[in-house]
Amino acid sequence: MHGPVGVLALQGDFAEHRQALERRGVTVRLVRRPADLRGVVGVVLPGGESTTMLRLLRLEALDRPIADLARAGLPVLATCAGLILCARSVSGPEQPSLGLLDVDVQRNGYGRQVHSGTFPLRGSVLPPGTTGVFIRAPRIRRCGPGVEVLARRDEDPVLVRQGAVLGACFHPELEHNHPVTEMFVAQLRSPRAAAGAATGGR
């Protein structure tokens, strides 16, 4: 892996993502303006408040460059609010999004803060006993045919992948060495990621 991972740092828990990646030996660059994307080998869209993040993305002219990088094949990890930003359609209430994942999501689909907590996850890509921290989490209501469901909470898809975009309803960065963080780091080291960086991450 040659180059840093860009972690969007306009709002939300970007510091926790930075720490989780640095524990895995990944170089991190905080992204606050388009120039910060130059040379990145992956992008993280963290949890936070999706409406505020979307407004700041547009204000800083970051929405289109990030979408272009994702469409060029650069690995993207989108968690909680980041997943909302990547969805094709958002409800509860409706809001615009980047449309990088063919999923429909409902904001706060598992309830408000009082309903937040740690819940068991199941999926063949996850070790037994894996959990996820859900905080005012979005709920995936529909997955398109090109979307791979990697993990579920009960019957709901909560970890999905389409191309190089990995989306989680929960917060892997809040659990030490979470398998989803490991999965993203493995994606960063793949030949496909290197090709995406060479194509779009200039």
PDB file of C-alpha atoms in Angstrom:
ATOM      1  CA  MET A   1       0.000   0.000   0.000  1.00  0.00           C
ATOM      2  CA  HIS A   2       1.609   3.262  -1.175  1.00  0.00           C
ATOM      3  CA  GLY A   3      -0.056   6.410   0.066  1.00  0.00           C
ATOM      4  CA  PRO A   4      -2.417   7.484   2.827  1.00  0.00           C
ATOM      5  CA  VAL A   5      -6.050   6.706   3.431  1.00  0.00           C
ATOM      6  CA  GLY A   6      -8.188   9.833   3.410  1.00  0.00           C
ATOM      7  CA  VAL A   7     -10.607  10.078   6.342  1.00  0.00           C
ATOM      8  CA  LEU A   8     -13.303  12.706   5.857  1.00  0.00           C
ATOM      9  CA  ALA A   9     -12.881  15.087   8.800  1.00  0.00           C
ATOM     10  CA  LEU A  10     -15.641  17.650   8.420  1.00  0.00           C
ATOM     11  CA  GLN A  11     -17.805  16.294  11.254  1.00  0.00           C
ATOM     12  CA  GLY A  12     -18.418  13.070  13.171  1.00  0.00           C
ATOM     13  CA  ASP A  13     -16.134  10.412  14.638  1.00  0.00           C
ATOM     14  CA  PHE A  14     -13.241  10.729  12.202  1.00  0.00           C
ATOM     15  CA  ALA A  15     -10.703  10.629  15.050  1.00  0.00           C
ATOM     16  CA  GLU A  16     -11.841   7.129  16.037  1.00  0.00           C
ATOM     17  CA  HIS A  17     -11.439   5.925  12.447  1.00  0.00           C
ATOM     18  CA  ARG A  18      -7.979   7.441  12.321  1.00  0.00           C
ATOM     19  CA  GLN A  19      -6.965   5.621  15.487  1.00  0.00           C
ATOM     20  CA  ALA A  20      -8.439   2.303  14.305  1.00  0.00           C
ATOM     21  CA  LEU A  21      -6.532   2.467  11.019  1.00  0.00           C
ATOM     22  CA  GLU A  22      -3.275   3.666  12.541  1.00  0.00           C
ATOM     23  CA  ARG A  23      -3.379   0.689  14.937  1.00  0.00           C
ATOM     24  CA  ARG A  24      -3.266  -1.472  11.796  1.00  0.00           C
ATOM     25  CA  GLY A  25      -0.206   0.395  10.459  1.00  0.00           C
ATOM     26  CA  VAL A  26      -2.167   2.475   7.930  1.00  0.00           C
ATOM     27  CA  THR A  27      -1.092   6.057   7.201  1.00  0.00           C
ATOM     28  CA  VAL A  28      -4.060   8.418   7.533  1.00  0.00           C
ATOM     29  CA  ARG A  29      -4.667  11.866   6.102  1.00  0.00           C
ATOM     30  CA  LEU A  30      -7.610  13.917   7.375  1.00  0.00           C
ATOM     31  CA  VAL A  31      -9.636  15.263   4.457  1.00  0.00           C
ATOM     32  CA  ARG A  32     -11.153  18.728   4.719  1.00  0.00           C
ATOM     33  CA  ARG A  33     -10.666  20.076   1.185  1.00  0.00           C
ATOM     34  CA  PRO A  34     -10.300  18.586  -2.310  1.00  0.00           C
ATOM     35  CA  ALA A  35      -6.495  18.906  -2.292  1.00  0.00           C
ATOM     36  CA  ASP A  36      -6.383  16.497   0.647  1.00  0.00           C
ATOM     37  CA  LEU A  37      -7.598  13.717  -1.654  1.00  0.00           C
ATOM     38  CA  ARG A  38      -4.489  13.862  -3.830  1.00  0.00           C
ATOM     39  CA  GLY A  39      -2.715  10.503  -3.800  1.00  0.00           C
ATOM     40  CA  VAL A  40      -5.027   8.731  -1.343  1.00  0.00           C
ATOM     41  CA  VAL A  41      -5.408   4.955  -1.688  1.00  0.00           C
ATOM     42  CA  GLY A  42      -8.819   4.811  -0.009  1.00  0.00           C
ATOM     43  CA  VAL A  43     -11.475   6.988   1.607  1.00  0.00           C
ATOM     44  CA  VAL A  44     -13.419   6.664   4.865  1.00  0.00           C
ATOM     45  CA  LEU A  45     -16.799   8.358   5.307  1.00  0.00           C
ATOM     46  CA  PRO A  46     -17.357   8.248   9.077  1.00  0.00           C
ATOM     47  CA  GLY A  47     -20.384   8.274  11.319  1.00  0.00           C
ATOM     48  CA  GLY A  48     -21.855  11.585  12.377  1.00  0.00           C
ATOM     49  CA  GLU A  49     -24.851  13.653  11.335  1.00  0.00           C
ATOM     50  CA  SER A  50     -25.531  12.950   7.674  1.00  0.00           C
ATOM     51  CA  THR A  51     -27.403  16.176   6.901  1.00  0.00           C
ATOM     52  CA  THR A  52     -24.576  18.279   8.313  1.00  0.00           C
ATOM     53  CA  MET A  53     -21.952  16.174   6.560  1.00  0.00           C
ATOM     54  CA  LEU A  54     -23.726  16.484   3.222  1.00  0.00           C
ATOM     55  CA  ARG A  55     -23.973  20.270   3.602  1.00  0.00           C
ATOM     56  CA  LEU A  56     -20.273  20.541   4.464  1.00  0.00           C
ATOM     57  CA  LEU A  57     -19.282  18.213   1.619  1.00  0.00           C
ATOM     58  CA  ARG A  58     -21.000  20.545  -0.797  1.00  0.00           C
ATOM     59  CA  LEU A  59     -19.668  23.681   0.882  1.00  0.00           C
ATOM     60  CA  GLU A  60     -16.087  22.399   0.567  1.00  0.00           C
ATOM     61  CA  ALA A  61     -16.685  21.006  -2.957  1.00  0.00           C
ATOM     62  CA  LEU A  62     -15.783  17.488  -1.810  1.00  0.00           C
ATOM     63  CA  ASP A  63     -18.921  15.620  -2.865  1.00  0.00           C
ATOM     64  CA  ARG A  64     -18.068  15.201  -6.540  1.00  0.00           C
ATOM     65  CA  PRO A  65     -14.336  14.368  -6.091  1.00  0.00           C
ATOM     66  CA  ILE A  66     -15.162  11.660  -3.534  1.00  0.00           C
ATOM     67  CA  ALA A  67     -17.864  10.194  -5.773  1.00  0.00           C
ATOM     68  CA  ASP A  68     -15.476  10.237  -8.745  1.00  0.00           C
ATOM     69  CA  LEU A  69     -12.802   8.388  -6.747  1.00  0.00           C
ATOM     70  CA  ALA A  70     -15.296   5.749  -5.637  1.00  0.00           C
ATOM     71  CA  ARG A  71     -16.534   5.225  -9.187  1.00  0.00           C
ATOM     72  CA  ALA A  72     -12.921   4.879 -10.348  1.00  0.00           C
ATOM     73  CA  GLY A  73     -12.573   1.888  -8.002  1.00  0.00           C
ATOM     74  CA  LEU A  74     -10.872   3.432  -4.987  1.00  0.00           C
ATOM     75  CA  PRO A  75     -11.813   1.541  -1.788  1.00  0.00           C
ATOM     76  CA  VAL A  76     -14.374   3.358   0.357  1.00  0.00           C
ATOM     77  CA  LEU A  77     -15.481   2.499   3.891  1.00  0.00           C
ATOM     78  CA  ALA A  78     -18.780   4.167   4.776  1.00  0.00           C
ATOM     79  CA  THR A  79     -20.103   3.749   8.317  1.00  0.00           C
ATOM     80  CA  CYS A  80     -23.464   4.855   9.735  1.00  0.00           C
ATOM     81  CA  ALA A  81     -23.880   8.428   8.411  1.00  0.00           C
ATOM     82  CA  GLY A  82     -21.305   7.572   5.752  1.00  0.00           C
ATOM     83  CA  LEU A  83     -23.578   4.757   4.565  1.00  0.00           C
ATOM     84  CA  ILE A  84     -26.460   7.229   4.343  1.00  0.00           C
ATOM     85  CA  LEU A  85     -24.283   9.512   2.195  1.00  0.00           C
ATOM     86  CA  CYS A  86     -23.529   6.603  -0.172  1.00  0.00           C
ATOM     87  CA  ALA A  87     -27.094   5.269  -0.510  1.00  0.00           C
ATOM     88  CA  ARG A  88     -29.177   5.459  -3.663  1.00  0.00           C
ATOM     89  CA  SER A  89     -32.238   6.619  -1.701  1.00  0.00           C
ATOM     90  CA  VAL A  90     -32.713   8.024   1.820  1.00  0.00           C
ATOM     91  CA  SER A  91     -35.923   8.273   3.868  1.00  0.00           C
ATOM     92  CA  GLY A  92     -36.909   9.400   7.332  1.00  0.00           C
ATOM     93  CA  PRO A  93     -36.756  12.197   6.110  1.00  0.00           C
ATOM     94  CA  GLU A  94     -35.687  12.157   2.475  1.00  0.00           C
ATOM     95  CA  GLN A  95     -32.394  13.809   1.600  1.00  0.00           C
ATOM     96  CA  PRO A  96     -29.957  13.819  -1.322  1.00  0.00           C
ATOM     97  CA  SER A  97     -27.025  11.400  -1.374  1.00  0.00           C
ATOM     98  CA  LEU A  98     -24.038  10.385  -3.514  1.00  0.00           C
ATOM     99  CA  GLY A  99     -25.682   7.245  -4.944  1.00  0.00           C
ATOM    100  CA  LEU A 100     -22.592   5.035  -4.694  1.00  0.00           C
ATOM    101  CA  LEU A 101     -24.435   2.030  -3.223  1.00  0.00           C
ATOM    102  CA  ASP A 102     -27.657   0.654  -4.706  1.00  0.00           C
ATOM    103  CA  VAL A 103     -29.436   0.550  -1.345  1.00  0.00           C
ATOM    104  CA  ASP A 104     -32.382   2.382   0.173  1.00  0.00           C
ATOM    105  CA  VAL A 105     -31.842   3.401   3.783  1.00  0.00           C
ATOM    106  CA  GLN A 106     -34.040   4.789   6.524  1.00  0.00           C
ATOM    107  CA  ARG A 107     -32.365   7.242   8.865  1.00  0.00           C
ATOM    108  CA  ASN A 108     -32.579   6.302  12.568  1.00  0.00           C
ATOM    109  CA  GLY A 109     -34.185   3.069  11.388  1.00  0.00           C
ATOM    110  CA  TYR A 110     -33.432   1.279  14.675  1.00  0.00           C
ATOM    111  CA  GLY A 111     -34.681   4.090  16.877  1.00  0.00           C
ATOM    112  CA  ARG A 112     -33.149   7.018  18.709  1.00  0.00           C
ATOM    113  CA  GLN A 113     -30.267   7.188  21.178  1.00  0.00           C
ATOM    114  CA  VAL A 114     -32.140   5.175  23.820  1.00  0.00           C
ATOM    115  CA  HIS A 115     -32.289   2.219  21.399  1.00  0.00           C
ATOM    116  CA  SER A 116     -28.563   2.363  20.608  1.00  0.00           C
ATOM    117  CA  GLY A 117     -26.218  -0.384  21.774  1.00  0.00           C
ATOM    118  CA  THR A 118     -24.054  -3.341  20.802  1.00  0.00           C
ATOM    119  CA  PHE A 119     -25.728  -6.176  18.904  1.00  0.00           C
ATOM    120  CA  PRO A 120     -24.580  -9.555  17.532  1.00  0.00           C
ATOM    121  CA  LEU A 121     -23.833  -9.821  13.820  1.00  0.00           C
ATOM    122  CA  ARG A 122     -23.863 -12.893  11.639  1.00  0.00           C
ATOM    123  CA  GLY A 123     -22.258 -13.466   8.276  1.00  0.00           C
ATOM    124  CA  SER A 124     -19.792 -15.867   6.682  1.00  0.00           C
ATOM    125  CA  VAL A 125     -17.141 -13.131   6.434  1.00  0.00           C
ATOM    126  CA  LEU A 126     -17.226 -12.467  10.186  1.00  0.00           C
ATOM    127  CA  PRO A 127     -15.788 -14.580  13.011  1.00  0.00           C
ATOM    128  CA  PRO A 128     -18.331 -16.052  15.461  1.00  0.00           C
ATOM    129  CA  GLY A 129     -19.152 -13.625  18.248  1.00  0.00           C
ATOM    130  CA  THR A 130     -18.666 -10.478  16.153  1.00  0.00           C
ATOM    131  CA  THR A 131     -20.758  -7.542  17.325  1.00  0.00           C
ATOM    132  CA  GLY A 132     -21.587  -4.090  16.013  1.00  0.00           C
ATOM    133  CA  VAL A 133     -22.135  -0.796  17.806  1.00  0.00           C
ATOM    134  CA  PHE A 134     -25.366   0.790  16.534  1.00  0.00           C
ATOM    135  CA  ILE A 135     -25.888   4.486  17.393  1.00  0.00           C
ATOM    136  CA  ARG A 136     -29.023   6.041  15.885  1.00  0.00           C
ATOM    137  CA  ALA A 137     -28.216   3.704  13.045  1.00  0.00           C
ATOM    138  CA  PRO A 138     -29.658   3.694   9.537  1.00  0.00           C
ATOM    139  CA  ARG A 139     -31.644   0.654   8.437  1.00  0.00           C
ATOM    140  CA  ILE A 140     -31.211  -0.825   4.977  1.00  0.00           C
ATOM    141  CA  ARG A 141     -34.650  -1.316   3.476  1.00  0.00           C
ATOM    142  CA  ARG A 142     -33.651  -2.514  -0.015  1.00  0.00           C
ATOM    143  CA  CYS A 143     -30.519  -3.873  -1.658  1.00  0.00           C
ATOM    144  CA  GLY A 144     -30.105  -3.807  -5.425  1.00  0.00           C
ATOM    145  CA  PRO A 145     -29.008  -6.882  -7.411  1.00  0.00           C
ATOM    146  CA  GLY A 146     -25.398  -5.702  -7.561  1.00  0.00           C
ATOM    147  CA  VAL A 147     -25.095  -5.363  -3.777  1.00  0.00           C
ATOM    148  CA  GLU A 148     -23.503  -8.170  -1.762  1.00  0.00           C
ATOM    149  CA  VAL A 149     -24.845  -8.621   1.765  1.00  0.00           C
ATOM    150  CA  LEU A 150     -21.899  -9.549   3.999  1.00  0.00           C
ATOM    151  CA  ALA A 151     -23.533  -9.485   7.434  1.00  0.00           C
ATOM    152  CA  ARG A 152     -26.917  -9.185   9.100  1.00  0.00           C
ATOM    153  CA  ARG A 153     -28.416  -8.113  12.403  1.00  0.00           C
ATOM    154  CA  ASP A 154     -31.273 -10.555  12.849  1.00  0.00           C
ATOM    155  CA  GLU A 155     -32.655 -10.598   9.298  1.00  0.00           C
ATOM    156  CA  ASP A 156     -31.596  -7.071   8.318  1.00  0.00           C
ATOM    157  CA  PRO A 157     -28.568  -6.475   6.082  1.00  0.00           C
ATOM    158  CA  VAL A 158     -26.138  -4.272   8.012  1.00  0.00           C
ATOM    159  CA  LEU A 159     -22.857  -4.755   6.113  1.00  0.00           C
ATOM    160  CA  VAL A 160     -22.911  -4.522   2.328  1.00  0.00           C
ATOM    161  CA  ARG A 161     -20.464  -4.203  -0.533  1.00  0.00           C
ATOM    162  CA  GLN A 162     -20.810  -3.015  -4.109  1.00  0.00           C
ATOM    163  CA  GLY A 163     -17.612  -2.838  -6.104  1.00  0.00           C
ATOM    164  CA  ALA A 164     -15.003  -1.221  -3.861  1.00  0.00           C
ATOM    165  CA  VAL A 165     -17.558   0.484  -1.584  1.00  0.00           C
ATOM    166  CA  LEU A 166     -18.052  -1.186   1.810  1.00  0.00           C
ATOM    167  CA  GLY A 167     -21.011   0.143   3.811  1.00  0.00           C
ATOM    168  CA  ALA A 168     -21.865  -0.573   7.461  1.00  0.00           C
ATOM    169  CA  CYS A 169     -24.895   0.506   9.484  1.00  0.00           C
ATOM    170  CA  PHE A 170     -22.768   0.243  12.630  1.00  0.00           C
ATOM    171  CA  HIS A 171     -19.446   1.633  13.938  1.00  0.00           C
ATOM    172  CA  PRO A 172     -16.537  -0.831  13.543  1.00  0.00           C
ATOM    173  CA  GLU A 173     -14.101   1.910  14.577  1.00  0.00           C
ATOM    174  CA  LEU A 174     -15.517   1.823  18.119  1.00  0.00           C
ATOM    175  CA  GLU A 175     -14.441  -1.784  18.712  1.00  0.00           C
ATOM    176  CA  HIS A 176     -10.773  -2.764  18.941  1.00  0.00           C
ATOM    177  CA  ASN A 177      -9.495  -4.510  15.787  1.00  0.00           C
ATOM    178  CA  HIS A 178     -12.999  -5.039  14.421  1.00  0.00           C
ATOM    179  CA  PRO A 179     -13.163  -7.503  11.487  1.00  0.00           C
ATOM    180  CA  VAL A 180     -14.689  -4.821   9.242  1.00  0.00           C
ATOM    181  CA  THR A 181     -11.681  -2.568   9.788  1.00  0.00           C
ATOM    182  CA  GLU A 182      -9.480  -5.546   8.919  1.00  0.00           C
ATOM    183  CA  MET A 183     -11.579  -6.172   5.807  1.00  0.00           C
ATOM    184  CA  PHE A 184     -11.127  -2.580   4.647  1.00  0.00           C
ATOM    185  CA  VAL A 185      -7.366  -2.689   5.268  1.00  0.00           C
ATOM    186  CA  ALA A 186      -7.143  -5.903   3.201  1.00  0.00           C
ATOM    187  CA  GLN A 187      -9.056  -4.138   0.430  1.00  0.00           C
ATOM    188  CA  LEU A 188      -6.549  -1.266   0.510  1.00  0.00           C
ATOM    189  CA  ARG A 189      -3.690  -3.708  -0.088  1.00  0.00           C
ATOM    190  CA  SER A 190      -5.293  -5.414  -3.080  1.00  0.00           C
ATOM    191  CA  PRO A 191      -3.972  -4.896  -6.658  1.00  0.00           C
ATOM    192  CA  ARG A 192      -7.391  -3.519  -7.607  1.00  0.00           C
ATOM    193  CA  ALA A 193      -7.047  -0.770  -5.003  1.00  0.00           C
ATOM    194  CA  ALA A 194      -3.641   0.165  -6.369  1.00  0.00           C
ATOM    195  CA  ALA A 195      -5.151   0.449  -9.851  1.00  0.00           C
ATOM    196  CA  GLY A 196      -7.948   2.658  -8.508  1.00  0.00           C
ATOM    197  CA  ALA A 197      -5.439   4.926  -6.796  1.00  0.00           C
ATOM    198  CA  ALA A 198      -3.431   5.268  -9.981  1.00  0.00           C
ATOM    199  CA  THR A 199      -6.572   6.101 -11.954  1.00  0.00           C
ATOM    200  CA  GLY A 200      -8.413   8.463  -9.652  1.00  0.00           C
ATOM    201  CA  GLY A 201      -6.424   9.417  -6.590  1.00  0.00           C
ATOM    202  CA  ARG A 202      -4.208  12.052  -8.100  1.00  0.00           C
TER     203      ARG A 202
END
